[in-house]
Coordinates of C-alpha atoms in Angstrom, one line a residue:
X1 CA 0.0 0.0 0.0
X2 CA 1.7 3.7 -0.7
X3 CA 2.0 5.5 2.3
X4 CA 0.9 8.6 1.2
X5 CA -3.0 6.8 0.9
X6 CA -2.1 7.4 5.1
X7 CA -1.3 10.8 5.2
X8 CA -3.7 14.2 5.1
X9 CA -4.2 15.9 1.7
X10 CA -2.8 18.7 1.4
X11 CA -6.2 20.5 1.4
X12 CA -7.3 18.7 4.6
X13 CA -3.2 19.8 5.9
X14 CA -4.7 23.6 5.1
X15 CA -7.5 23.5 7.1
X16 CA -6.4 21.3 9.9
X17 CA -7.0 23.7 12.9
X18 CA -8.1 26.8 11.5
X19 CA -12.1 26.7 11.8
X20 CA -14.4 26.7 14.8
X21 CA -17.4 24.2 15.0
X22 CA -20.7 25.8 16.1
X23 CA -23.7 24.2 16.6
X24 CA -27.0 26.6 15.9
X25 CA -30.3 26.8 17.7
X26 CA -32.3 23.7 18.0
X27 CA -35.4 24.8 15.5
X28 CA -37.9 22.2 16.6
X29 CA -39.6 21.5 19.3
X30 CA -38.6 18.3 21.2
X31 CA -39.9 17.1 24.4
X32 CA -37.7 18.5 27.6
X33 CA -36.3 14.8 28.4
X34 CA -35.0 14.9 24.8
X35 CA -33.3 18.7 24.9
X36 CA -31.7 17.6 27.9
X37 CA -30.1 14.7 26.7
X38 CA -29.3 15.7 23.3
X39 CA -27.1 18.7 24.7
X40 CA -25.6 16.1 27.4
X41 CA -24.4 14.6 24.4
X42 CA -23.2 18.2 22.5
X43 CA -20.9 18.6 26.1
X44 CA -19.3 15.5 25.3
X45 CA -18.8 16.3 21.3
X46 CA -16.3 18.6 19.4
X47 CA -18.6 21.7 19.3
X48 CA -16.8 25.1 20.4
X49 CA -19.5 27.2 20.4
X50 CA -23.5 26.5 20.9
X51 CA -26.6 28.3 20.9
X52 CA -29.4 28.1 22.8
X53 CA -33.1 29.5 23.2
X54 CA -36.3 29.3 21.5
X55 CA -36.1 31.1 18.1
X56 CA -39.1 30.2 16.2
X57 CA -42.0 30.0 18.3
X58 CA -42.5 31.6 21.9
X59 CA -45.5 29.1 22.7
X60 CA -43.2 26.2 22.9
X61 CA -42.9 25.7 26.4
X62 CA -41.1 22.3 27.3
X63 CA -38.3 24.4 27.8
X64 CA -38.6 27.9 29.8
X65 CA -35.8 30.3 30.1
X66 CA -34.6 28.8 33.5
X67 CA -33.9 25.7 31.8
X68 CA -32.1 27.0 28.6
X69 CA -30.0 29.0 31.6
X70 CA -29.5 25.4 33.3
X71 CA -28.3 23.7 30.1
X72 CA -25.8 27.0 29.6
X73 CA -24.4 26.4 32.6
X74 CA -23.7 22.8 31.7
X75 CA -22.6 23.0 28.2
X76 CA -20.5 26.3 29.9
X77 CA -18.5 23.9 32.6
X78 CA -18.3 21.4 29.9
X79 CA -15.6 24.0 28.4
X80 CA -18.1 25.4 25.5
X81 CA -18.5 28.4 24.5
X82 CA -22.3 29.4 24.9
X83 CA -24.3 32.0 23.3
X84 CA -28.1 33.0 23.8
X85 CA -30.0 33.1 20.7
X86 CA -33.5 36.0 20.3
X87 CA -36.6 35.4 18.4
X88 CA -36.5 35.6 15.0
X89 CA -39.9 36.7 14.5
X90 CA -41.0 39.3 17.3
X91 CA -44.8 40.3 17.0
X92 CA -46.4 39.4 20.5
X93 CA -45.7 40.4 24.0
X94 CA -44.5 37.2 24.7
X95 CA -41.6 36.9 22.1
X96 CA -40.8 40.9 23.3
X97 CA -40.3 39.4 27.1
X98 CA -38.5 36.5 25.6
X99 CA -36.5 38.9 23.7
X100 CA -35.6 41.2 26.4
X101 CA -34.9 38.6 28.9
X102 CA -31.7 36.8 26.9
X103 CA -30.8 40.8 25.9
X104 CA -31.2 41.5 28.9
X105 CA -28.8 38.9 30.7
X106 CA -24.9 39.1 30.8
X107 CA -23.3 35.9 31.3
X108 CA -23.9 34.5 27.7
X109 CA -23.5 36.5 24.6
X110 CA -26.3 36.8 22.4
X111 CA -27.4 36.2 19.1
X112 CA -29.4 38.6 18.0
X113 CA -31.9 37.7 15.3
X114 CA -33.6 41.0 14.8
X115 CA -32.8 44.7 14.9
X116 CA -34.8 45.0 17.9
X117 CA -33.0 43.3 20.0
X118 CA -29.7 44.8 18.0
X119 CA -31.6 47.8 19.6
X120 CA -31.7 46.0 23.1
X121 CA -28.2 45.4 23.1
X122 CA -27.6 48.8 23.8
X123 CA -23.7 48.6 21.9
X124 CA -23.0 45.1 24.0
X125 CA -21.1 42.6 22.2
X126 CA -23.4 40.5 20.4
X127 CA -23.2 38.2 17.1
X128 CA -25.5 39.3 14.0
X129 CA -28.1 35.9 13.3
X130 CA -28.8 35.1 9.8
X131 CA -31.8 36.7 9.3
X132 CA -30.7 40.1 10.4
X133 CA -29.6 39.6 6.3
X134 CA -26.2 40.9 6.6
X135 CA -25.3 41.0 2.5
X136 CA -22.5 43.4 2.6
X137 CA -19.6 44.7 4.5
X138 CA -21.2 48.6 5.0
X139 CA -24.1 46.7 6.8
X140 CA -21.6 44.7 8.9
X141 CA -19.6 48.1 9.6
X142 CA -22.7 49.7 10.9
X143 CA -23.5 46.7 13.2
X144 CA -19.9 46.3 14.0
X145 CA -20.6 49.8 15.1
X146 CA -23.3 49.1 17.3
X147 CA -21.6 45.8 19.2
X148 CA -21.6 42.8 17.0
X149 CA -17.9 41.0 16.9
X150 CA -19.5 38.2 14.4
X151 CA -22.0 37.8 12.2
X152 CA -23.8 34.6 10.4
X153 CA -24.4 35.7 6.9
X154 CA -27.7 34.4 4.8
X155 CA -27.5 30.8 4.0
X156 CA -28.4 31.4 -0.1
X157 CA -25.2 33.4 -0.4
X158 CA -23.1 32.2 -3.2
X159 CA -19.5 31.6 -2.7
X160 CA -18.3 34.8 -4.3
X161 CA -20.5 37.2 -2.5
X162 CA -19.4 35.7 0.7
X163 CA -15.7 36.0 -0.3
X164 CA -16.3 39.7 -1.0
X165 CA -17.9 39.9 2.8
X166 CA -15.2 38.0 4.2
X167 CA -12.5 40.1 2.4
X168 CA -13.9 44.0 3.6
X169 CA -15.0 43.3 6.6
X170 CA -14.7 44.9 9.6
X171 CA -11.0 44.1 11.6
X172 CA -11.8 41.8 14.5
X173 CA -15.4 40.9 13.0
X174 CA -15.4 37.0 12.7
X175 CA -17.9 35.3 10.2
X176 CA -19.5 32.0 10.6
X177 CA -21.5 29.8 7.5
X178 CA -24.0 27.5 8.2
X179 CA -22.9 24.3 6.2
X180 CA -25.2 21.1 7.4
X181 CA -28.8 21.4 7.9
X182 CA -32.5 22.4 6.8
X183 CA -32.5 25.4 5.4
X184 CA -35.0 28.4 7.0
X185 CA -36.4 30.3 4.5
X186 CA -39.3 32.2 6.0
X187 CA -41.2 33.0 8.3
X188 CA -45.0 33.9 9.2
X189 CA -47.6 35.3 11.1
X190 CA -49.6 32.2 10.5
X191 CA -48.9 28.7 11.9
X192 CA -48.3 26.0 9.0
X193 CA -48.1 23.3 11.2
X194 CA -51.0 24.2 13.0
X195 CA -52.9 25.1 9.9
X196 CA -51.9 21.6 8.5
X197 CA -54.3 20.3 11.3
X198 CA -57.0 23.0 10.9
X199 CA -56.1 24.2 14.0
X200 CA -55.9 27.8 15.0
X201 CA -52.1 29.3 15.8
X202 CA -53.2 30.6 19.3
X203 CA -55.4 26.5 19.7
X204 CA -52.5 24.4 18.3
X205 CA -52.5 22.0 20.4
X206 CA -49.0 22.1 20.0
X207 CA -48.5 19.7 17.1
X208 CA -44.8 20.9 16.4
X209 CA -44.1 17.8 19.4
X210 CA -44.9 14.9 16.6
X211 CA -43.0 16.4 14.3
X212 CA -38.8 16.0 16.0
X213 CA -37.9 17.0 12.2
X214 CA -40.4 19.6 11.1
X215 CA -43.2 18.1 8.7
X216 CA -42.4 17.9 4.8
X217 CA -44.4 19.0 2.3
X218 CA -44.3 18.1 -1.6
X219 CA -44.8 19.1 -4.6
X220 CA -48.5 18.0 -6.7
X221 CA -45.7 16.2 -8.7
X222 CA -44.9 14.4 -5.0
X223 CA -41.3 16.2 -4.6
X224 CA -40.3 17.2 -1.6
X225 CA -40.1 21.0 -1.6
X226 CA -40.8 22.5 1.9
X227 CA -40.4 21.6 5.5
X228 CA -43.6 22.9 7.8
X229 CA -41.9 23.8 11.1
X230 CA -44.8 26.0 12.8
X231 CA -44.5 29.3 11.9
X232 CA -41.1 28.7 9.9
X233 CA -40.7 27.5 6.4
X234 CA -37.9 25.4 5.9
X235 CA -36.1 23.4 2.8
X236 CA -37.2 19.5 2.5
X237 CA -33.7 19.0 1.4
X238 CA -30.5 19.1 4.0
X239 CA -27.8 22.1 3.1
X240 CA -23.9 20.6 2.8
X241 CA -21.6 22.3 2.1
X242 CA -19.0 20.4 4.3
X243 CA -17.1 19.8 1.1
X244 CA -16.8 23.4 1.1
X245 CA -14.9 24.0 4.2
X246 CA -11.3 24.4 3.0
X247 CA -12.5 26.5 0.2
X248 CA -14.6 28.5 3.5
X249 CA -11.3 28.6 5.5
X250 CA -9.3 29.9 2.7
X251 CA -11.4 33.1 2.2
X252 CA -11.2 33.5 5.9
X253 CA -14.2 31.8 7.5
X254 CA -13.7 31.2 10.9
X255 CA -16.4 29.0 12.3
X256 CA -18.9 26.4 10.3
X257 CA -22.3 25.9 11.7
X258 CA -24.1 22.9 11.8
X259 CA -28.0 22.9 12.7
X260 CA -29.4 20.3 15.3
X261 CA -31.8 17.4 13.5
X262 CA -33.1 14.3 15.1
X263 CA -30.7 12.2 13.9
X264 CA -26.5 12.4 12.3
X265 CA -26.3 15.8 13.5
X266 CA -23.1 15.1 16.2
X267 CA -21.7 12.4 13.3
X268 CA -21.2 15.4 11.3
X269 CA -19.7 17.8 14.3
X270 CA -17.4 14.5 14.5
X271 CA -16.7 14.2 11.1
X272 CA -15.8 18.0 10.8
X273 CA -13.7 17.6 14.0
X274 CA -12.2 14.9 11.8
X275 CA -11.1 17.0 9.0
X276 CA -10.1 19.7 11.2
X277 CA -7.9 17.7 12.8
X278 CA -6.3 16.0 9.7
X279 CA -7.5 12.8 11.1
X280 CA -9.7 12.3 7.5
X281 CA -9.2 13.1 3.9
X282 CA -12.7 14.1 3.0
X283 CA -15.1 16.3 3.6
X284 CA -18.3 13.7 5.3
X285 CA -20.5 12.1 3.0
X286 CA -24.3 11.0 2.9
X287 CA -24.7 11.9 6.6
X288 CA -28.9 13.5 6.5
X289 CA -31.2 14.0 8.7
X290 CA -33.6 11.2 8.2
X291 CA -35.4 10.6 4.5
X292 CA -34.0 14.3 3.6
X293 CA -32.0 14.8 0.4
X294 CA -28.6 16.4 0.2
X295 CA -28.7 20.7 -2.0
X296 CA -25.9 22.8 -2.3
X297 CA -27.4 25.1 -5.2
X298 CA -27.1 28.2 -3.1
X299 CA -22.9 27.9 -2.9
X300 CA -23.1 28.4 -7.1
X301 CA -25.7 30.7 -7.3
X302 CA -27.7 28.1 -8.3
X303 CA -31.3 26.8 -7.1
X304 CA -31.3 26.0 -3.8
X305 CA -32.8 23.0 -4.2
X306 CA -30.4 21.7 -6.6
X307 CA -27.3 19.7 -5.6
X308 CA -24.1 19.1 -7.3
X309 CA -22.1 15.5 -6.7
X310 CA -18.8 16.9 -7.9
X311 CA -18.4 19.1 -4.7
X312 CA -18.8 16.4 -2.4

């Protein structure tokens, strides 16, 4: 056998070391018993950095802000890096209180994932969400301005707008990319889940429980197009662009995200931990969240939807 089959590539030699692993708000709603032992699990795993809080939908109660405090602590002593993530969508008194009370703390940075609680921040260090739709560097300057010291930019940028963010950024400003997960598109006013059950949004019996991975919807051609997670639209297909990473360290990235699912979500942290490590030669491979399909589109300004083998 040739000994060089053993050694790192010398893309794999690049990257070894120079990227953070973060792991992004859970978006679904899971019964407490589950949270808790899923992020037992994330304390024991290669993640630097995790977020925590309820981001899509205030009603979900299994978890209250005491307890995402409690697992902070945990993951915290555990030697992670923990950051408090806002409400994405903030129209009721409830997600303002939610809102203000992870603004509000200071123990844990926060995410903030809209300009009101930029706002609430009152020039604190905080990290700009993806959906505070950060496109170019003069929008990163004037948050950089107001406190944030990193920013997730929108998943459906294509590889050469993030370059161009990545190059004129601010000094100091760190960016991370989401790289394995369902994608959020949108969000709403009205309740898909809840409307899938002709429910009402304030009576929904909170169906988002039998659904761990969101519910998919298709196509009238029977294609798997959307993911109904409450209020949130998602993609039916699973973003990866893990085979992207050295090309992501190399314009400066520093940290990839991956987004907790049911299932192979901490195979992938452990397969990125892998590559960053030089312990393996290839970006992971046909690791999904259960019965979703692989899309990469976004990375070449593509579809979304669409994916390309040769990058993986």
């Amino acid at each position: 056998m040739n000994d060089s089959m053993n050694e790192p590539s010398a893309a794999v030699a690049a990257v070894a070391g120079s990227f953070g692993i973060s792991l992004g708000p859970l978006l679904y709603y899971w019964p407490r018993t589950t949270v808790m032992q899923f992020y037992a699990q994330v304390a024991d795993s290669a993640v630097d950095r995790v977020y925590l809080g309820e981001t899509v939908c205030t009603r979900r109660h299994e978890l209250r802000h005491a307890h995402w405090l409690e697992i902070a602590q945990m993951l915290q002593e555990a030697g992670k890096e923990v950051v408090l993530s806002t409400p994405v969508l903030v129209e009721s008194d409830s997600d303002i209180a939610c809102m203000h009370r992870v603004c509000e703390q200071t123990e844990y940075l926060v995410e903030a994932n809209d300009l009101g609680a930029v706002n609430r921040m009152q020039g604190r260090a905080f990290i700009c969400g993806p959906h505070l739709n950060v496109y170019h560097a003069d929008t990163l300057a004037w948050l950089s301005g107001m406190g944030a010291i990193a920013c997730v930019p929108p998943l459906e940028m294509d590889r050469t707008a993030l370059a161009a963010l990545a190059a004129a950024r601010p000094a100091g400003t760190d960016l991370e990319v989401l790289v394995w997960g369902r994608m959020p598109l949108a969000f709403s006013a009205r309740c898909f889940t809840a409307r899938h059950h002709r429910l009402r949004k304030d009576n929904c019996e909170f169906r988002c429980l039998e659904y761990p991975d969101g519910l998919v919807a298709s196509t009238g051609e029977g294609q798997p197009f959307f993911t109904l997670n409450g209020v949130q639209i998602q993609s039916a297909s699973c973003l990866d662009l893990c085979a992207e990473v050295p090309a992501m360290t190399a314009m400066g990235i520093d940290s990839v995200r991956v987004s907790p699912h049911a299932s192979a979500t901490l195979d992938v942290v452990a397969a990125l931990a892998a590559l960053r490590s030089g312990e393996r030669t290839a970006a992971p491979g046909g690791l999904l969240p259960a019965g979703a399909q692989p899309s990469n589109g976004y990375w070449d300004g593509r579809a979304g939807i669409a994916w390309q083998e040769e990058h993986a």
